[in-house]
Short mmCIF file of C-alpha atoms and ligand atoms in Angstrom, two decimals:
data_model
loop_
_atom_site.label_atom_id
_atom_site.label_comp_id
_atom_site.label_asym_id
_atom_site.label_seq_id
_atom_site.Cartn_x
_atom_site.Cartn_y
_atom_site.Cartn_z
CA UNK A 1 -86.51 -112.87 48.19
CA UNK A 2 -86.71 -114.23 51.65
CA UNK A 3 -90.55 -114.33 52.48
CA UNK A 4 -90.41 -115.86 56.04
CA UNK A 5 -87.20 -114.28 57.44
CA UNK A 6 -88.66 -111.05 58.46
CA UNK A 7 -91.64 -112.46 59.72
CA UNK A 8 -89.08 -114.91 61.90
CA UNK A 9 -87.94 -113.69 65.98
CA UNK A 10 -84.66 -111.69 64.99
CA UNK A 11 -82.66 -114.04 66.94
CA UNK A 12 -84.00 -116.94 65.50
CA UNK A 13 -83.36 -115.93 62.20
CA UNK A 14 -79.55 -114.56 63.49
CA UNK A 15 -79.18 -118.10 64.35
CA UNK A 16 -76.43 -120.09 62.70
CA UNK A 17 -77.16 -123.73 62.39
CA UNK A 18 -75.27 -126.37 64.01
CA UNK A 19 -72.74 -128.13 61.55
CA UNK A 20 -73.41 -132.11 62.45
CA UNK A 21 -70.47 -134.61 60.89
CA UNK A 22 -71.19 -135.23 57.32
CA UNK A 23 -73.24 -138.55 56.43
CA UNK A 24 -71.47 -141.24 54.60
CA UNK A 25 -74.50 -141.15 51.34
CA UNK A 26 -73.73 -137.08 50.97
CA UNK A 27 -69.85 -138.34 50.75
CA UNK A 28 -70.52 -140.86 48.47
CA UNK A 29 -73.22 -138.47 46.16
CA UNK A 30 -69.73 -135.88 46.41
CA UNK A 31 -67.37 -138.70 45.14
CA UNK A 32 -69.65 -139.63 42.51
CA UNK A 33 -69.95 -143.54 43.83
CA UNK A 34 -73.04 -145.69 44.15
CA UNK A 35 -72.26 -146.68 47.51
CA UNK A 36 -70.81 -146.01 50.77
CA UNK A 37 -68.29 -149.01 50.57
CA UNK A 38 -65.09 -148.11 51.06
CA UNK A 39 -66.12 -144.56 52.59
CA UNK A 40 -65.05 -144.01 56.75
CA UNK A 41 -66.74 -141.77 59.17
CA UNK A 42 -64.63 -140.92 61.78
CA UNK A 43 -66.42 -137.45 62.16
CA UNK A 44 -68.99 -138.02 65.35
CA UNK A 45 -67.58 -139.74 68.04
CA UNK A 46 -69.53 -142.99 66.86
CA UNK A 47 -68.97 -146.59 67.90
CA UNK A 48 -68.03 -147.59 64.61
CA UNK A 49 -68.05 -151.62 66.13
CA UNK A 50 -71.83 -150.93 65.52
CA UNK A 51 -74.45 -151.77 67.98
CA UNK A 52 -74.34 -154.21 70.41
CA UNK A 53 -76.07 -157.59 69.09
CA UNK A 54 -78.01 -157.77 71.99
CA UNK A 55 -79.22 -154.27 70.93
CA UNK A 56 -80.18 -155.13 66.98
CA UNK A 57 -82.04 -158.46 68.46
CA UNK A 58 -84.28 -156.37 70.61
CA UNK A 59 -84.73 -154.06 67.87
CA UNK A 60 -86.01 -156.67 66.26
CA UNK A 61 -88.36 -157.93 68.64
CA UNK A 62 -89.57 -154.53 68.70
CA UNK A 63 -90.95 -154.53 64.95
CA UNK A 64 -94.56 -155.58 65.33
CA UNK A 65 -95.23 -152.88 67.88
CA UNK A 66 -94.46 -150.29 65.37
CA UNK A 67 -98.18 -149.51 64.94
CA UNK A 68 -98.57 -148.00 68.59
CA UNK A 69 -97.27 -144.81 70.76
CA UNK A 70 -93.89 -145.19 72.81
CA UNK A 71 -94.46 -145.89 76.50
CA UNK A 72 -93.87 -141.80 77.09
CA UNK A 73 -92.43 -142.33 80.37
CA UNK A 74 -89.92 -145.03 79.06
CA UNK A 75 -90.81 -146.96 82.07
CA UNK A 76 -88.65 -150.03 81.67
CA UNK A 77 -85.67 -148.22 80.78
CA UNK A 78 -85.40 -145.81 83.50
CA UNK A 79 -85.84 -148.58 86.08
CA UNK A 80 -82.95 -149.99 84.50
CA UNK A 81 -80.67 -146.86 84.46
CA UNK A 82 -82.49 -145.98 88.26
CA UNK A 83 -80.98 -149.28 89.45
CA UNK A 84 -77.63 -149.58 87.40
CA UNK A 85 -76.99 -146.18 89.57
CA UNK A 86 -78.62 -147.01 92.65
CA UNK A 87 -81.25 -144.14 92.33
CA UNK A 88 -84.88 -143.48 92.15
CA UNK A 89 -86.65 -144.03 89.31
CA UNK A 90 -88.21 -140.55 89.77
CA UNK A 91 -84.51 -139.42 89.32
CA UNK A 92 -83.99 -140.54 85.87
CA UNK A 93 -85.56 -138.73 82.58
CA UNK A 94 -85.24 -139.93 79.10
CA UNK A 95 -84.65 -137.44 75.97
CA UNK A 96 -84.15 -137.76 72.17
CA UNK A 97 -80.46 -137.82 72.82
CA UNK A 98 -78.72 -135.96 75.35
CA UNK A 99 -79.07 -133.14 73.10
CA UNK A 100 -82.33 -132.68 73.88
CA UNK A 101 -81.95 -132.03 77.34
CA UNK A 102 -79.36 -129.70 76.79
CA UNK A 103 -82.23 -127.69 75.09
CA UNK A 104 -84.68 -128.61 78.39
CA UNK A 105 -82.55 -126.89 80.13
CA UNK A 106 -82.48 -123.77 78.56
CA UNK A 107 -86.06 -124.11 78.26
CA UNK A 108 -86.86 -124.89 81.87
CA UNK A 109 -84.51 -122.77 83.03
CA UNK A 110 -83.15 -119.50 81.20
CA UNK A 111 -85.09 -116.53 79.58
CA UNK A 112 -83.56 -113.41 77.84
CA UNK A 113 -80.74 -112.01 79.79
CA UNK A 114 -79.49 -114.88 81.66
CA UNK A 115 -76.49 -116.61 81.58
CA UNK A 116 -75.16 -119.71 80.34
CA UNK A 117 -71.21 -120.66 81.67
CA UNK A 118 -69.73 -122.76 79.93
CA UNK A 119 -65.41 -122.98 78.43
CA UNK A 120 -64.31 -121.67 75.18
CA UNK A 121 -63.39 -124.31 73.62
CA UNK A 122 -66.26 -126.83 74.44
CA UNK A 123 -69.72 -128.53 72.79
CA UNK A 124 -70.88 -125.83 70.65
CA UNK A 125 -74.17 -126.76 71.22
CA UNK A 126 -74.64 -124.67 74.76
CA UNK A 127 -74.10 -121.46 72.63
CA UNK A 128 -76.51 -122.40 70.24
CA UNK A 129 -78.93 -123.22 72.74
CA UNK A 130 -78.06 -119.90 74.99
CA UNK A 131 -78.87 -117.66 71.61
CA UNK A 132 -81.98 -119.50 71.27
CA UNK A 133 -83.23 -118.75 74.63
CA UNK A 134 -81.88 -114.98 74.33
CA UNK A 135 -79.28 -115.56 76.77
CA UNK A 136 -75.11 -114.87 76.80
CA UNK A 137 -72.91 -117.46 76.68
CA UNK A 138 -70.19 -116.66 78.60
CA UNK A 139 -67.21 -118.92 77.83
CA UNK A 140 -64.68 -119.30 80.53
CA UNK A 141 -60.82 -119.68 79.63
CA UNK A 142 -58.97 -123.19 79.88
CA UNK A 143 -56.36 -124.18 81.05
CA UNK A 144 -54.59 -125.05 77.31
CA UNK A 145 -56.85 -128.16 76.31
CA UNK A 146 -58.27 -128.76 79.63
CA UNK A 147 -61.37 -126.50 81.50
CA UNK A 148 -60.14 -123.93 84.03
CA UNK A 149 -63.13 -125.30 86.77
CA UNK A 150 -62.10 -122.14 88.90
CA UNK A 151 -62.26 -119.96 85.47
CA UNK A 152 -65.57 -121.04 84.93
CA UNK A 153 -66.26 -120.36 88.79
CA UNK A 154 -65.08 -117.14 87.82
CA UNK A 155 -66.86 -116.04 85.26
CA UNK A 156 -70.60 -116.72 87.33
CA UNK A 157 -72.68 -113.78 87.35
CA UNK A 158 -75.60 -112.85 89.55
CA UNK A 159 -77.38 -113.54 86.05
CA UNK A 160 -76.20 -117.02 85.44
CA UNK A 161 -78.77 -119.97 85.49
CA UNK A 162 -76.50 -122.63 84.14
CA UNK A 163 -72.95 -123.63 83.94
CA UNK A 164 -72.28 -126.80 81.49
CA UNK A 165 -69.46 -128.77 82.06
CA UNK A 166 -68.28 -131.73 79.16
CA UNK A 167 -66.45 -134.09 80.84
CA UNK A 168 -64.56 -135.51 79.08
CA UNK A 169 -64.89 -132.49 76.72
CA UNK A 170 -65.78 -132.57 73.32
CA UNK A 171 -63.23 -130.95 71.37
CA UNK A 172 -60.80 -131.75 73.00
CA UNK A 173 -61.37 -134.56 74.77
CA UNK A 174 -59.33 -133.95 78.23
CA UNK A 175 -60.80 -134.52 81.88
CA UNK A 176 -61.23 -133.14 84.41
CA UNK A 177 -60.97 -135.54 87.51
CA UNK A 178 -62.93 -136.51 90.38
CA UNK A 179 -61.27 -134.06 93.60
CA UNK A 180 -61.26 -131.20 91.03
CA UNK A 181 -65.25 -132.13 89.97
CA UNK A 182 -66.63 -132.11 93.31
CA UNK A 183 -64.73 -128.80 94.45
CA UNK A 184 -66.46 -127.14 92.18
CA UNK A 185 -69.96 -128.78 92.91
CA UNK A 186 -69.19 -127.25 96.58
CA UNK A 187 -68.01 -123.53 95.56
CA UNK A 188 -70.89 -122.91 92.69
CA UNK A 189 -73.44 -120.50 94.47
CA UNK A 190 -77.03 -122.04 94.73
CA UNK A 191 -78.74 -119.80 92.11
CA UNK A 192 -76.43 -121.58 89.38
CA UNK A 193 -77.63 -125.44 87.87
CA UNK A 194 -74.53 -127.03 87.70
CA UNK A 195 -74.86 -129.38 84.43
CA UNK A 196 -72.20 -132.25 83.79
CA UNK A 197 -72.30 -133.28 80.09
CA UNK A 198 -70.84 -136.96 79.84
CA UNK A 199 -71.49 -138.25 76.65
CA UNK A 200 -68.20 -140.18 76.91
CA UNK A 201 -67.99 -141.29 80.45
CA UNK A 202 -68.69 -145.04 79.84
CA UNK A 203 -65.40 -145.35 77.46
CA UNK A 204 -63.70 -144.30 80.36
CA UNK A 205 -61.55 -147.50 82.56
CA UNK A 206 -63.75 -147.16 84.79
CA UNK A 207 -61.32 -146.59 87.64
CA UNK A 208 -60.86 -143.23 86.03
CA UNK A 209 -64.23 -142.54 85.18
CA UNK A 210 -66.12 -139.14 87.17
CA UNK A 211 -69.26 -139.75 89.58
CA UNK A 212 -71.21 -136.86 89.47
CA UNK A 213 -74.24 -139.04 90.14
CA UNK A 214 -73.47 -139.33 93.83
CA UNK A 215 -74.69 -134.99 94.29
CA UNK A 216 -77.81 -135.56 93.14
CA UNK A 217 -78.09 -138.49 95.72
CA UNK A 218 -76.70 -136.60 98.19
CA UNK A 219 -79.34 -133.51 97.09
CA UNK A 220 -77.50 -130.66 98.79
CA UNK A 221 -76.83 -128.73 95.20
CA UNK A 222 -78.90 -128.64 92.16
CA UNK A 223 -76.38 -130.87 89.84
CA UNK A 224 -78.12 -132.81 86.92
CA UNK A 225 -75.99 -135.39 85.16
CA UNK A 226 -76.56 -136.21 81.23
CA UNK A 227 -75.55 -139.21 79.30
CA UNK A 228 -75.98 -140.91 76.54
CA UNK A 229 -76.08 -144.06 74.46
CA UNK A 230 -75.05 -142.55 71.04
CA UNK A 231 -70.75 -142.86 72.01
CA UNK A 232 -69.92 -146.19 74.17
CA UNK A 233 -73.46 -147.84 73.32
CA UNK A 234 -73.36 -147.43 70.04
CA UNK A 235 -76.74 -146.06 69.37
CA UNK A 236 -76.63 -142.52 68.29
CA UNK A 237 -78.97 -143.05 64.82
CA UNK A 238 -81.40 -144.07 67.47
CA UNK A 239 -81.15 -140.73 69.60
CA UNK A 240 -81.42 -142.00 73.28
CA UNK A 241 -79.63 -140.15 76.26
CA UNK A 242 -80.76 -139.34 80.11
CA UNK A 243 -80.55 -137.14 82.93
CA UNK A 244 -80.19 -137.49 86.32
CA UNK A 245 -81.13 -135.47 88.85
CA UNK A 246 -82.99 -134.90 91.95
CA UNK A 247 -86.83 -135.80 91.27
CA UNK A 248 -87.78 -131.78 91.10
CA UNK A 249 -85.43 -131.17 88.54
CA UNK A 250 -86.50 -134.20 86.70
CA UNK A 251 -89.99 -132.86 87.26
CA UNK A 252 -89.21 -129.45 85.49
CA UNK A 253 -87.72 -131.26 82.55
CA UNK A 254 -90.51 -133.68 82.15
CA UNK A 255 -92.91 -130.41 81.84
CA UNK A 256 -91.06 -129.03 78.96
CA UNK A 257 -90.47 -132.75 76.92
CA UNK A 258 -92.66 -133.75 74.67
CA UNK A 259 -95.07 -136.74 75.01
CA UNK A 260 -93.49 -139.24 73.21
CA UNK A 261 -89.75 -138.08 72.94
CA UNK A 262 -88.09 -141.39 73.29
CA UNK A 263 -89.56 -144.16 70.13
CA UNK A 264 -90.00 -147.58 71.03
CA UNK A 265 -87.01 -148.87 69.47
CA UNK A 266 -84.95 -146.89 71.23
CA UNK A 267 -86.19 -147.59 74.45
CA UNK A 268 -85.69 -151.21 73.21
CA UNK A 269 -82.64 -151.54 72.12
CA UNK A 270 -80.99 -149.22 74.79
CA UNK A 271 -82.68 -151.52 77.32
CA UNK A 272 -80.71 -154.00 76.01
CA UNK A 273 -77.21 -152.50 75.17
CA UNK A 274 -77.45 -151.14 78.82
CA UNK A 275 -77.31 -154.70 79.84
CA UNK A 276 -74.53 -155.53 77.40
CA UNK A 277 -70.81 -155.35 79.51
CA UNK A 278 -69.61 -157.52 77.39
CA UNK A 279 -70.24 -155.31 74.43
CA UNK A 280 -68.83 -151.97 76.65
CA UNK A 281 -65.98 -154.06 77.46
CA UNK A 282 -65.01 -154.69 73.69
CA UNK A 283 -65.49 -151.17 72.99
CA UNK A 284 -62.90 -150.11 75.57
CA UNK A 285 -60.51 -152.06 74.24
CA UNK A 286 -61.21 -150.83 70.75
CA UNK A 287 -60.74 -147.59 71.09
CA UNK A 288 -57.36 -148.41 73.88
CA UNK A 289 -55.90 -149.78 71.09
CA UNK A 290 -57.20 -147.55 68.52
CA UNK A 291 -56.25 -144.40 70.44
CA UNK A 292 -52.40 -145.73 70.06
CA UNK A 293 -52.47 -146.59 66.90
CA UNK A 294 -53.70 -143.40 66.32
CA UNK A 295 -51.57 -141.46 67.68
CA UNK A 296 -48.09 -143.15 67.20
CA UNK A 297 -49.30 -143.02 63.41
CA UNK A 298 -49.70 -139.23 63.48
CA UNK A 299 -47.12 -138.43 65.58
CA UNK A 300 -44.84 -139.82 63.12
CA UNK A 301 -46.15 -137.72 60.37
CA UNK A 302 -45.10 -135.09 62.17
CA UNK A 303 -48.61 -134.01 64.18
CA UNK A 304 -49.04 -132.85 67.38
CA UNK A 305 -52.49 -134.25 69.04
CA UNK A 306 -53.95 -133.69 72.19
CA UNK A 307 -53.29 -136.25 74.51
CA UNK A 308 -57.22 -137.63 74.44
CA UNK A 309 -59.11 -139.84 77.33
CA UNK A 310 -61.92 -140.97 75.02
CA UNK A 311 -62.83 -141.59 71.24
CA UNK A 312 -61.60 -138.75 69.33
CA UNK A 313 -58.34 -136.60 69.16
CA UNK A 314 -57.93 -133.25 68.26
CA UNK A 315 -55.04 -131.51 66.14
CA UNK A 316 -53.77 -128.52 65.06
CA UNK A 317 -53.38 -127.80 61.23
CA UNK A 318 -52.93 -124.38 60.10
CA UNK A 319 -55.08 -125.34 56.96
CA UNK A 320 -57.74 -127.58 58.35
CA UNK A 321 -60.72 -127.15 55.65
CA UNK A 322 -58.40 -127.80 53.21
CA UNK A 323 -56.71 -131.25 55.07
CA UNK A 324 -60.63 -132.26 55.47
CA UNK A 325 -61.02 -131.71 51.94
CA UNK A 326 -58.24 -133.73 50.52
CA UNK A 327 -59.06 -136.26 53.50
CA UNK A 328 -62.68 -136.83 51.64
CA UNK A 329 -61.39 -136.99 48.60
CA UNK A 330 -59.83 -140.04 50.07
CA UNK A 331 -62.90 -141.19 51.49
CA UNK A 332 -61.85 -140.37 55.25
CA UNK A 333 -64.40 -138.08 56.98
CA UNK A 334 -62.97 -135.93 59.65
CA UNK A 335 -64.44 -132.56 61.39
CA UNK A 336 -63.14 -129.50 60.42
CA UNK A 337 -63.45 -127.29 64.33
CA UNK A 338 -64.24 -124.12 62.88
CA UNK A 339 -67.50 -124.45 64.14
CA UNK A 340 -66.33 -125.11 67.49
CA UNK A 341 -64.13 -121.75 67.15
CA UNK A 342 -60.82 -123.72 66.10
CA UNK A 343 -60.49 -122.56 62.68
CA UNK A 344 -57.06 -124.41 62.82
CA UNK A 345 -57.65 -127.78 63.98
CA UNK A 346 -59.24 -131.02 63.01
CA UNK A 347 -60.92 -133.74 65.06
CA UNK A 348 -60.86 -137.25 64.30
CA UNK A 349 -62.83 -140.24 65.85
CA UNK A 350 -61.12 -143.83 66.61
CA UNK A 351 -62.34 -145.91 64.71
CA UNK A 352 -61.99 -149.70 63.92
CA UNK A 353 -58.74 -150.54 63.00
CA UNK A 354 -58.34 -151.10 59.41
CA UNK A 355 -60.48 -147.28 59.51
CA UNK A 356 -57.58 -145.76 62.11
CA UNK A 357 -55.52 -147.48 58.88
CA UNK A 358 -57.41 -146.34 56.31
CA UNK A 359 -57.16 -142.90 58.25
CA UNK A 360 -53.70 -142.74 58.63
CA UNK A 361 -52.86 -143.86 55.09
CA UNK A 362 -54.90 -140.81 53.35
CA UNK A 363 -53.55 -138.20 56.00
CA UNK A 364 -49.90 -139.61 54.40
CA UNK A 365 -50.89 -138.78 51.24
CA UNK A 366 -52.88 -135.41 51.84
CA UNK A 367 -49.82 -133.90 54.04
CA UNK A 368 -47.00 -133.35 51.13
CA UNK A 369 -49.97 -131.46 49.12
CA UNK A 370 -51.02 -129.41 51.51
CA UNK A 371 -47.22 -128.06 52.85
C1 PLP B 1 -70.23 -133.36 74.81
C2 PLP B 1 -71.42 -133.83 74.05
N1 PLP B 1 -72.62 -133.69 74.60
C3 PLP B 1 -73.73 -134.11 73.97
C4 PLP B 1 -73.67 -134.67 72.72
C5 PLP B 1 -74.94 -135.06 72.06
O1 PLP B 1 -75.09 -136.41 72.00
P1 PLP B 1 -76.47 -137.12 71.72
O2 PLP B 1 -77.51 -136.07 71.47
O3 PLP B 1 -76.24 -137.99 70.56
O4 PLP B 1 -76.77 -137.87 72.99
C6 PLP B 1 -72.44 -134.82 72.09
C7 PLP B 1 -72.37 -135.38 70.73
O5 PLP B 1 -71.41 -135.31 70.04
C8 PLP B 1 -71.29 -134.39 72.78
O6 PLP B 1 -70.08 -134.49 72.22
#
């Protein structure tokens, strides 16, 4: 008998969790072993180099503070991030992961019967957050793997409050480039936030990489920018990611944070692996590498994957639960996307290489059983 569900919001209680990656401990508990040895995640986008050494000896340092609040405003970081993008530090907010501020932004900005815009096959987490907030999420068609910008221009109504755009997008991790980016920045009408989601920007060559920063220097359109240091950084157990914005907008979201969002180790240690090229420069040639192997090994088993830009690569398989399955079994840990509507395809992460290996070997044996 369900006690609290009727006393719940309806929509609250309509609400269907989000599905995260699974952790390498429930794996192991599933598999029966006493450890996690031998087990690869390649199931969140992770840096699996692990973090930057720079980052674990400032985590360190941190220890003895342990006892007292975070600095709220994560002072020291933000004038790092301010400067690293030649902003002001009033431009710059800090959340618990950029997932937090994708749920700011519903907060500071939608209430029932607004829109969200967003592409069908994209984060699932701006749906979540749009049914949360008693909105529609109105997904705009792509372009085959790639988001339709003038679809999603499209599909603005006079109701709209946000449109989200993952770049590179998570499924399935295309981009969208720089002329094509700030076209649309131009042509979305001024009642709309226009949100770029950019989790994976930094793995980007950076010749490549997408400036959206530069529109909320310029301040002519309300554009906030989020990233992150769970992907290239290699931080995401610590949950650390940022916006940037215009100082009103940063405002806003500071109103609807809470106090101490950001913990003192992760202001340390991102601090530090901010300040770390070296480490950003290894990681880039990681998953470069990676990437190929990657996909040379699965196009000879016969695959198809989306031609990816960053750390994970989607594929269709008619019978994807059952591929993850027999994947785990093998101690590989993939992501089924039926939670990001693609009941028929499977993402996997780059990982190190022996993983990609690893990886690759258990997909060789799953494939014959499942065919
Ligand atoms: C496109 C995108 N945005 C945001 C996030 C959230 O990242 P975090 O909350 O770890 O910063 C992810 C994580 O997978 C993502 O893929």
């Amino acid at each position: 008998m369900s006690l609290f569900a009727p006393l719940a919001n309806s929509w609250i209680a309509a609400q269907r969790p989000y599905q995260p990656g699974r952790p390498l401990e429930e794996v192991a508990r599933e598999l029966g072993l006493q450890s996690i040895d031998g087990i690869v995640k390649l199931a969140s986008n992770e840096n699996n180099l692990g973090p930057s050494p720079k980052a674990m000896a400032a985590m360190q340092a941190a220890i003895p503070r342990m006892h007292l609040y975070p600095d709220g405003g994560s002072y020291y970081l933000r004038r790092a991030i301010a400067k690293k993008f030649g902003i002001g530090e009033d431009m710059v907010m800090l959340g618990c992961g950029s997932n937090e501020h994708i749920v700011l932004l519903a907060h500071a900005f939608m209430k029932e019967g607004d829109d969200l815009v967003c592409s069908e096959k994209t984060f699932v987490v701006y749906k979540l957050v749009a049914a949360l907030y008693r909105c529609r999420c109105i997904e705009a068609p792509m372009q085959g793997m790639t988001h339709d910008l003038d679809a999603m221009l499209s599909a603005i109504t006079p109701q709209t409050k946000l449109v989200i755009v993952a770049n590179p997008n998570n499924p399935t991790g295309t981009l969208v480039d720089q002329a094509a980016v700030d076209r649309f920045v131009e042509r979305v009408p001024d009642h709309v936030v226009t949100v770029f989601d950019e989790a994976y920007m930094e793995l980007l060559e950076p010749e490549v990489a997408v400036d959206t920063v530069k529109h909320a220097r310029a301040g002519k359109k309300p554009v906030i920018t989020l990233r992150t240091f769970s992907k290239a950084y290699g931080l995401a157990g610590l949950r650390v990611g940022y916006a940037m914005a215009q100082p009103d907008a940063i405002d806003l979201l500071n109103k609807v944070r809470q106090p101490f969002n950001v913990t003192t180790m992760a202001q340390a240690a991102a601090l530090a692996a901010l300040e770390d090229e070296d480490y950003l420069v290894a990681s880039r040639q990681m998953l470069r590498e990676g990437r190929a192997q990657m996909m040379t090994g699965m196009r000879k088993l016969g695959l198809d994957p989306v031609e990816s830009v960053t750390n994970f690569i989607l594929f269709p398989f008619a019978k994807a639960a059952e591929l993850t399955a027999a994947l785990t079994k093998r101690k590989v840990i993939v992501r089924p996307m039926a939670g990001f509507g693609l009941p028929q395809h499977v993402r996997v992460s780059v990982g190190l290489a022996a993983e990609n290996e690893q990886f690759l070997k258990a997909l060789a044996e799953a494939l014959p059983e499942l065919q």
